[in-house]
Coordinates of C-alpha atoms in Angstrom, one line a residue:
M1 CA -35.7 -4.0 4.8
Q2 CA -37.3 -7.1 6.9
T3 CA -35.6 -10.0 7.7
V4 CA -37.7 -13.4 6.5
T5 CA -38.2 -15.0 10.3
E6 CA -39.9 -10.9 10.6
R7 CA -42.0 -11.5 7.6
F8 CA -42.9 -15.3 8.6
L9 CA -43.8 -14.4 11.9
R10 CA -46.1 -11.6 10.8
Y11 CA -47.7 -13.8 8.3
V12 CA -48.4 -16.6 10.0
R13 CA -50.9 -14.7 12.3
F14 CA -53.2 -13.9 9.1
N15 CA -55.9 -17.1 9.1
T16 CA -56.2 -18.4 6.2
Q17 CA -57.2 -21.4 5.9
S18 CA -59.3 -22.8 3.0
D19 CA -62.7 -25.0 3.0
P20 CA -63.1 -27.7 1.1
D21 CA -67.5 -27.3 1.3
S22 CA -67.3 -23.6 0.0
D23 CA -68.7 -23.0 -3.4
R24 CA -67.0 -19.6 -3.2
T25 CA -63.6 -18.8 -5.1
P26 CA -61.4 -18.2 -2.8
S27 CA -63.1 -20.5 -0.4
T28 CA -62.7 -18.6 2.6
E29 CA -62.7 -14.8 2.6
N30 CA -59.6 -14.6 5.1
Q31 CA -57.7 -15.4 2.4
L32 CA -58.4 -12.3 0.4
V33 CA -57.2 -10.2 3.6
F34 CA -53.9 -11.4 3.1
L35 CA -54.2 -11.4 -0.1
K36 CA -54.8 -7.8 0.0
E37 CA -52.2 -7.3 3.0
L38 CA -49.3 -8.8 -0.1
E39 CA -50.5 -7.0 -2.8
K40 CA -49.7 -3.6 -1.0
E41 CA -46.1 -5.2 0.3
L42 CA -45.3 -5.8 -3.3
Q43 CA -46.3 -2.7 -4.4
S44 CA -44.4 -1.1 -1.2
I45 CA -41.7 -3.1 -2.6
G46 CA -41.4 -1.4 -6.1
L47 CA -42.7 -4.1 -7.9
A48 CA -44.4 -3.7 -11.2
D49 CA -47.9 -4.7 -12.5
V50 CA -48.9 -5.8 -9.2
R51 CA -52.2 -7.0 -9.6
L52 CA -55.0 -9.0 -7.4
Y53 CA -57.5 -10.4 -9.3
K54 CA -61.3 -11.2 -8.0
E55 CA -60.3 -15.5 -7.9
G56 CA -57.8 -14.9 -5.4
I57 CA -54.4 -14.6 -7.3
I58 CA -51.7 -12.2 -7.4
F59 CA -49.4 -11.7 -10.3
A60 CA -47.0 -8.9 -9.9
T61 CA -43.6 -8.5 -12.1
V62 CA -40.0 -7.7 -11.0
P63 CA -38.5 -5.8 -14.6
S64 CA -35.1 -6.8 -15.7
N65 CA -32.0 -5.5 -15.1
T66 CA -30.1 -6.8 -17.7
D67 CA -29.6 -6.2 -22.2
E68 CA -29.2 -10.3 -21.5
N69 CA -31.1 -12.4 -23.7
V70 CA -32.7 -14.4 -20.3
P71 CA -35.7 -16.6 -19.8
V72 CA -38.8 -15.3 -17.7
I73 CA -38.5 -17.1 -14.6
G74 CA -41.3 -17.8 -12.2
L75 CA -42.3 -17.7 -8.6
I76 CA -45.1 -19.2 -7.2
A77 CA -46.5 -20.2 -3.3
H78 CA -50.0 -20.1 -2.1
V79 CA -51.7 -18.3 0.9
D80 CA -54.0 -20.9 2.6
T81 CA -53.2 -23.5 4.8
S82 CA -54.7 -26.8 6.1
P83 CA -58.2 -27.0 6.5
E84 CA -57.0 -30.7 8.3
C85 CA -55.8 -28.2 11.5
S86 CA -56.5 -25.2 13.1
G87 CA -54.8 -21.8 11.6
E88 CA -56.8 -19.5 13.7
N89 CA -54.7 -17.5 16.5
V90 CA -51.4 -19.2 15.8
N91 CA -49.2 -17.9 18.6
P92 CA -45.3 -18.6 16.9
R93 CA -42.1 -18.4 19.0
I94 CA -38.4 -19.3 18.4
V95 CA -36.6 -21.8 20.2
E96 CA -32.9 -22.3 20.6
Y97 CA -32.9 -25.6 19.6
D98 CA -30.2 -27.9 22.0
G99 CA -31.9 -31.3 21.7
G100 CA -34.5 -33.3 23.5
S101 CA -37.9 -32.2 23.8
I102 CA -39.5 -28.6 23.2
I103 CA -42.4 -27.9 25.4
L104 CA -44.9 -26.9 23.4
N105 CA -48.1 -26.4 25.8
K106 CA -47.2 -27.1 29.5
K107 CA -50.6 -26.7 30.7
E108 CA -51.6 -29.2 28.2
N109 CA -49.1 -31.2 28.6
I110 CA -48.1 -31.4 24.4
T111 CA -44.3 -31.9 23.5
L112 CA -42.5 -31.7 20.4
G113 CA -40.0 -34.6 20.8
P114 CA -37.0 -36.6 18.3
D115 CA -38.4 -39.9 20.2
R116 CA -41.5 -39.0 17.5
F117 CA -40.5 -36.6 15.4
P118 CA -36.4 -37.8 14.4
A119 CA -36.2 -34.5 11.8
L120 CA -35.2 -32.3 15.0
N121 CA -31.7 -34.0 15.4
N122 CA -31.0 -32.2 12.1
H123 CA -31.7 -29.0 13.4
I124 CA -29.7 -28.9 16.8
G125 CA -28.2 -25.7 17.6
E126 CA -30.0 -23.9 15.3
K127 CA -33.4 -21.5 15.5
L128 CA -36.5 -23.5 15.8
I129 CA -40.2 -22.0 15.2
V130 CA -43.0 -23.7 16.9
T131 CA -46.6 -23.6 17.4
D132 CA -48.3 -23.2 21.1
G133 CA -49.6 -26.9 20.7
K134 CA -53.1 -25.4 19.6
T135 CA -52.6 -25.0 15.9
L136 CA -50.7 -25.9 12.7
L137 CA -48.0 -23.2 12.1
G138 CA -48.2 -22.0 8.5
A139 CA -44.8 -22.7 6.9
D140 CA -46.8 -24.8 4.3
D141 CA -46.9 -22.2 2.6
K142 CA -46.6 -18.8 4.5
A143 CA -42.6 -19.4 4.5
G144 CA -42.6 -19.6 0.8
I145 CA -44.3 -16.5 0.4
A146 CA -41.5 -15.2 3.1
E147 CA -39.0 -16.0 1.1
I148 CA -39.8 -15.0 -2.1
M149 CA -41.0 -11.8 -0.9
T150 CA -37.6 -11.3 1.4
A151 CA -35.4 -12.3 -1.9
I152 CA -37.4 -10.0 -4.0
E153 CA -37.2 -7.3 -1.9
K154 CA -33.3 -7.9 -1.5
I155 CA -33.1 -8.0 -4.9
T156 CA -34.6 -5.1 -6.1
A157 CA -32.6 -3.3 -3.4
D158 CA -29.1 -4.3 -4.2
Q159 CA -29.0 -3.6 -8.3
S160 CA -25.4 -5.3 -8.8
V161 CA -27.1 -8.4 -8.2
R162 CA -28.3 -9.0 -12.3
H163 CA -31.7 -10.9 -13.5
G164 CA -33.9 -10.9 -16.1
K165 CA -37.9 -10.3 -15.5
I166 CA -39.3 -12.3 -13.0
R167 CA -43.2 -13.1 -12.1
I168 CA -44.5 -13.6 -8.6
A169 CA -47.9 -15.4 -8.0
F170 CA -49.2 -15.6 -5.1
T171 CA -52.2 -18.0 -5.4
P172 CA -55.4 -19.4 -2.7
D173 CA -56.6 -23.0 -2.0
E174 CA -53.8 -25.2 -3.0
E175 CA -54.5 -27.2 0.0
I176 CA -58.0 -28.5 -1.5
G177 CA -56.9 -28.9 -4.8
K178 CA -58.2 -25.2 -6.2
G179 CA -55.2 -22.9 -6.3
T180 CA -54.7 -22.8 -9.9
D181 CA -58.0 -23.2 -11.8
H182 CA -57.7 -19.8 -12.5
F183 CA -54.6 -19.3 -13.3
N184 CA -53.8 -18.0 -16.5
V185 CA -50.5 -19.4 -17.7
K186 CA -50.8 -17.1 -21.2
E187 CA -50.9 -13.8 -19.0
F188 CA -48.2 -14.8 -16.3
G189 CA -45.8 -14.9 -19.3
A190 CA -43.1 -17.0 -17.6
D191 CA -41.1 -19.3 -19.7
F192 CA -40.4 -21.7 -16.0
A193 CA -42.0 -21.0 -12.6
Y194 CA -40.6 -23.4 -9.4
T195 CA -43.6 -23.6 -6.7
V196 CA -41.5 -22.7 -3.2
D197 CA -43.8 -25.1 -0.8
G198 CA -41.1 -28.0 -0.1
G199 CA -40.0 -29.3 3.2
E200 CA -36.3 -29.6 4.9
V201 CA -33.6 -27.8 2.7
G202 CA -32.3 -29.2 -0.3
E203 CA -35.5 -30.8 -1.5
L204 CA -36.3 -30.4 -5.2
E205 CA -39.0 -32.0 -6.7
Y206 CA -40.3 -32.8 -10.2
E207 CA -42.5 -36.1 -10.1
T208 CA -45.9 -36.3 -8.0
F209 CA -48.3 -38.3 -7.6
N210 CA -51.4 -39.4 -9.7
A211 CA -54.2 -38.5 -8.4
A212 CA -58.0 -39.6 -8.4
S213 CA -60.7 -39.1 -5.5
A214 CA -63.1 -41.0 -4.7
V215 CA -66.9 -40.7 -2.6
L216 CA -68.5 -43.8 -2.0
T217 CA -72.6 -43.9 -0.9
V218 CA -73.4 -46.4 1.1
N219 CA -77.4 -46.6 1.1
G220 CA -78.7 -48.6 3.1
V221 CA -82.3 -49.0 4.7
S222 CA -83.2 -48.0 8.3
V223 CA -85.8 -49.0 10.8
H224 CA -86.7 -49.8 14.4
P225 CA -84.0 -52.4 15.7
G226 CA -86.9 -53.9 17.2
Y227 CA -88.5 -54.9 13.7
A228 CA -85.2 -55.3 12.0
K229 CA -85.2 -59.0 10.8
D230 CA -84.9 -58.9 7.1
T231 CA -85.5 -55.4 6.6
M232 CA -83.1 -53.3 7.6
V233 CA -79.8 -52.7 5.8
N234 CA -77.2 -51.2 7.9
A235 CA -75.1 -49.1 6.0
I236 CA -72.8 -48.9 8.7
K237 CA -71.8 -52.0 8.1
I238 CA -71.3 -52.1 4.8
A239 CA -68.4 -49.1 4.4
S240 CA -66.6 -50.8 7.1
S241 CA -66.5 -53.4 5.7
I242 CA -65.5 -51.5 2.3
I243 CA -62.7 -49.8 4.3
S244 CA -61.4 -53.2 5.8
E245 CA -60.8 -54.3 1.6
L246 CA -58.8 -51.5 1.2
P247 CA -55.3 -53.1 1.3
E248 CA -53.6 -52.2 4.8
K249 CA -50.0 -52.2 3.2
E250 CA -50.8 -49.8 0.8
S251 CA -51.6 -47.0 3.3
P252 CA -50.1 -43.8 3.5
E253 CA -49.1 -44.3 7.3
N254 CA -47.2 -47.9 5.9
T255 CA -45.4 -46.2 2.7
D256 CA -42.8 -44.1 1.1
G257 CA -40.8 -43.4 -1.7
Y258 CA -42.5 -44.1 -5.1
S259 CA -45.5 -46.3 -3.3
G260 CA -48.9 -45.2 -3.8
F261 CA -51.8 -46.1 -1.6
Y262 CA -55.5 -45.6 -0.8
H263 CA -56.6 -43.2 2.2
P264 CA -59.6 -43.3 3.4
V265 CA -60.0 -39.5 4.6
N266 CA -63.3 -38.9 6.2
I267 CA -66.5 -40.7 6.7
E268 CA -70.1 -39.7 7.9
G269 CA -73.4 -41.0 8.1
G270 CA -75.9 -43.5 10.0
V271 CA -77.4 -46.9 9.5
G272 CA -79.5 -45.4 6.2
K273 CA -76.6 -44.1 4.6
V274 CA -72.6 -43.5 5.1
K275 CA -70.5 -41.3 2.8
I276 CA -66.9 -42.4 2.3
E277 CA -64.5 -39.9 1.0
L278 CA -61.3 -41.6 -0.7
I279 CA -58.0 -40.3 -2.0
I280 CA -56.4 -42.7 -4.5
R281 CA -52.2 -41.7 -5.6
D282 CA -49.5 -43.7 -7.3
H283 CA -46.7 -42.5 -9.4
N284 CA -47.1 -45.0 -11.5
N285 CA -50.0 -44.1 -14.4
D286 CA -50.5 -47.7 -14.8
I287 CA -50.4 -48.9 -11.1
F288 CA -52.7 -45.3 -11.1
G289 CA -55.4 -47.0 -13.4
T290 CA -55.7 -50.2 -11.7
R291 CA -56.3 -48.9 -8.3
K292 CA -58.8 -47.1 -9.8
Q293 CA -60.7 -49.8 -11.3
F294 CA -60.2 -51.8 -7.9
I295 CA -62.3 -49.6 -5.9
K296 CA -64.4 -49.6 -9.1
E297 CA -64.7 -53.7 -8.4
L298 CA -65.1 -53.0 -5.1
S299 CA -68.5 -50.6 -5.7
D300 CA -69.8 -53.2 -8.1
R301 CA -69.5 -56.2 -6.0
Y302 CA -71.4 -54.6 -3.0
N303 CA -74.0 -53.8 -5.3
T304 CA -74.0 -57.3 -6.6
L305 CA -74.3 -58.7 -2.2
Y306 CA -76.7 -56.3 -1.3
G307 CA -78.5 -54.6 -4.3
A308 CA -78.3 -52.3 -7.7
G309 CA -77.8 -48.9 -5.8
T310 CA -76.7 -50.1 -2.4
V311 CA -73.1 -48.4 -3.2
T312 CA -72.3 -45.4 -5.9
L313 CA -69.5 -44.4 -6.8
E314 CA -68.1 -40.8 -7.6
M315 CA -64.6 -40.8 -8.8
K316 CA -62.2 -37.9 -10.2
D317 CA -59.0 -37.2 -11.3
Q318 CA -57.2 -34.5 -9.7
Y319 CA -54.3 -34.1 -10.9
Y320 CA -51.4 -36.3 -12.9
N321 CA -47.5 -36.9 -12.5
M322 CA -45.6 -33.8 -13.8
R323 CA -42.5 -36.0 -14.6
E324 CA -43.3 -36.4 -17.9
V325 CA -43.6 -32.6 -18.7
F326 CA -39.7 -32.8 -17.6
N327 CA -38.2 -35.1 -20.1
D328 CA -36.7 -32.9 -22.4
K329 CA -36.6 -29.9 -20.1
M330 CA -34.5 -31.1 -17.5
H331 CA -31.8 -27.9 -17.6
I332 CA -34.7 -26.3 -15.4
V333 CA -34.5 -28.8 -12.9
E334 CA -30.6 -28.1 -13.1
R335 CA -30.9 -24.8 -12.6
A336 CA -32.4 -25.1 -9.3
E337 CA -29.8 -27.5 -8.6
F338 CA -27.2 -25.4 -9.4
A339 CA -28.6 -22.3 -7.4
M340 CA -28.6 -24.7 -3.9
R341 CA -24.8 -25.9 -4.8
R342 CA -24.0 -22.3 -5.3
A343 CA -25.8 -21.9 -1.9
G344 CA -23.4 -24.5 0.2
I345 CA -26.6 -27.1 -0.8
T346 CA -27.0 -30.5 -2.0
A347 CA -30.1 -31.2 -4.0
K348 CA -32.3 -33.8 -2.8
I349 CA -34.4 -34.8 -5.3
Q350 CA -37.0 -37.3 -4.7
P351 CA -40.7 -37.5 -5.6
V352 CA -43.3 -35.2 -4.0
R353 CA -45.9 -37.5 -2.0
G354 CA -49.0 -35.1 -2.5
G355 CA -49.2 -32.9 -4.6
T356 CA -48.2 -29.7 -5.8
D357 CA -49.7 -26.6 -8.0
G358 CA -46.8 -27.2 -10.1
S359 CA -48.7 -30.3 -11.1
F360 CA -51.2 -28.7 -12.9
L361 CA -49.2 -26.0 -14.2
S362 CA -46.4 -28.1 -15.6
Y363 CA -49.7 -29.5 -17.8
I364 CA -51.0 -26.4 -18.9
G365 CA -47.8 -25.4 -20.4
L366 CA -45.8 -23.8 -17.5
P367 CA -43.3 -26.5 -16.1
C368 CA -42.9 -25.9 -12.8
P369 CA -40.5 -28.2 -10.0
N370 CA -41.0 -27.5 -6.9
I371 CA -38.1 -26.2 -4.2
F372 CA -37.9 -26.6 -0.4
A373 CA -39.4 -24.2 1.8
G374 CA -37.8 -25.3 5.1
G375 CA -41.0 -26.7 7.0
I376 CA -41.7 -29.7 8.8
N377 CA -44.2 -31.5 10.1
F378 CA -46.8 -29.4 8.1
H379 CA -50.5 -29.5 8.6
G380 CA -50.9 -29.8 12.5
P381 CA -49.9 -28.9 15.9
Y382 CA -46.3 -30.2 15.8
E383 CA -45.0 -28.1 12.9
F384 CA -41.9 -26.0 12.9
I385 CA -39.3 -24.6 10.9
P386 CA -35.7 -23.8 11.2
V387 CA -35.1 -19.6 11.1
E388 CA -31.4 -21.0 9.2
S389 CA -33.9 -23.0 6.6
M390 CA -35.6 -20.0 5.5
E391 CA -32.6 -18.0 5.1
K392 CA -30.8 -21.0 2.8
A393 CA -34.1 -20.6 0.9
V394 CA -33.9 -17.2 -0.2
E395 CA -30.4 -17.5 -0.7
T396 CA -31.2 -20.0 -3.3
L397 CA -34.1 -18.3 -4.3
I398 CA -31.8 -14.9 -5.8
N399 CA -28.9 -17.8 -6.9
L400 CA -31.8 -19.2 -9.2
I401 CA -32.7 -15.4 -10.6
R402 CA -29.5 -14.5 -11.1
T403 CA -27.6 -14.3 -14.2
D404 CA -23.8 -14.1 -13.1

């Protein structure tokens, strides 16, 4: 029987970055390589109905070992890592943390310290798994996978832990918003589920942003600069002006809690054409609508200034705040609170400042809060996870599914 740490260290060596520009499902072949490994491992543990679908989703079952009439519970995590930072050749190591800065890469002078990352101060005296400063770690969400696998191996081996039927799902492409595009809720067959995809110990979330993406394409006129007078329309300057009109205080780096934002995530092009990619986020649905209208009016205004067709806008909703789903289903959240309390943890209920597979699943009939996996500083080379946090997650999951 492997420990959660052993599993995690093995999993992160699989490069499973998703690709937002791919037209295949899953978006990268490497995700399927890892999924096939998980398929074999689920079978070796003794789970039933293990099935890997061509779309890159695994379903599996832990059969009930009780005659009690209890709900079918699902546990879900995603296999892909963020395309924002390399996930190739991840080189993790365990550090006994006694405070101060950790040298991640001596040659390149890359350090992880509490001056920039004060969360480290909460983990003095613990064993931290860190990167070598060149890649992300992959705790988002291979920690969740390792914790689910370890928990189900434990309860499968120890029949004294009474539980109902448990359904397991591992999904691809969560980081690019496509993780549940092919998720068959009816076939999954759970009454409710939990994504194991949060951060610090105790995190419990059933509120997410409402989310939209927007692509503004600025169409300029490119001519030789020596003959540009009264002819050139510089798309770069127009794009810069558009971005400058986004409220500075309503950006990710200046907001927290329930405050929403506008966030330019990519810009590319030249004098003749520039494409701006934005994401729009807010927990409040009315304000979310106002934010989308602001972007539309911004686009319209620049077309008035520079001529029709100068700016084209493609905007689409991505997911919605799942809070409304839980108005009459708070027992699902309370069950997670109790499981944490039983593990000696005080639940930290807070809104998700991002997305989760659970948001979409909740809206298509599978209520699905998000619970902690233990990772910190996701999506970059300063990512780390305490071993003790993963062990607490395993204990919480066992408490979550047991019937006694």
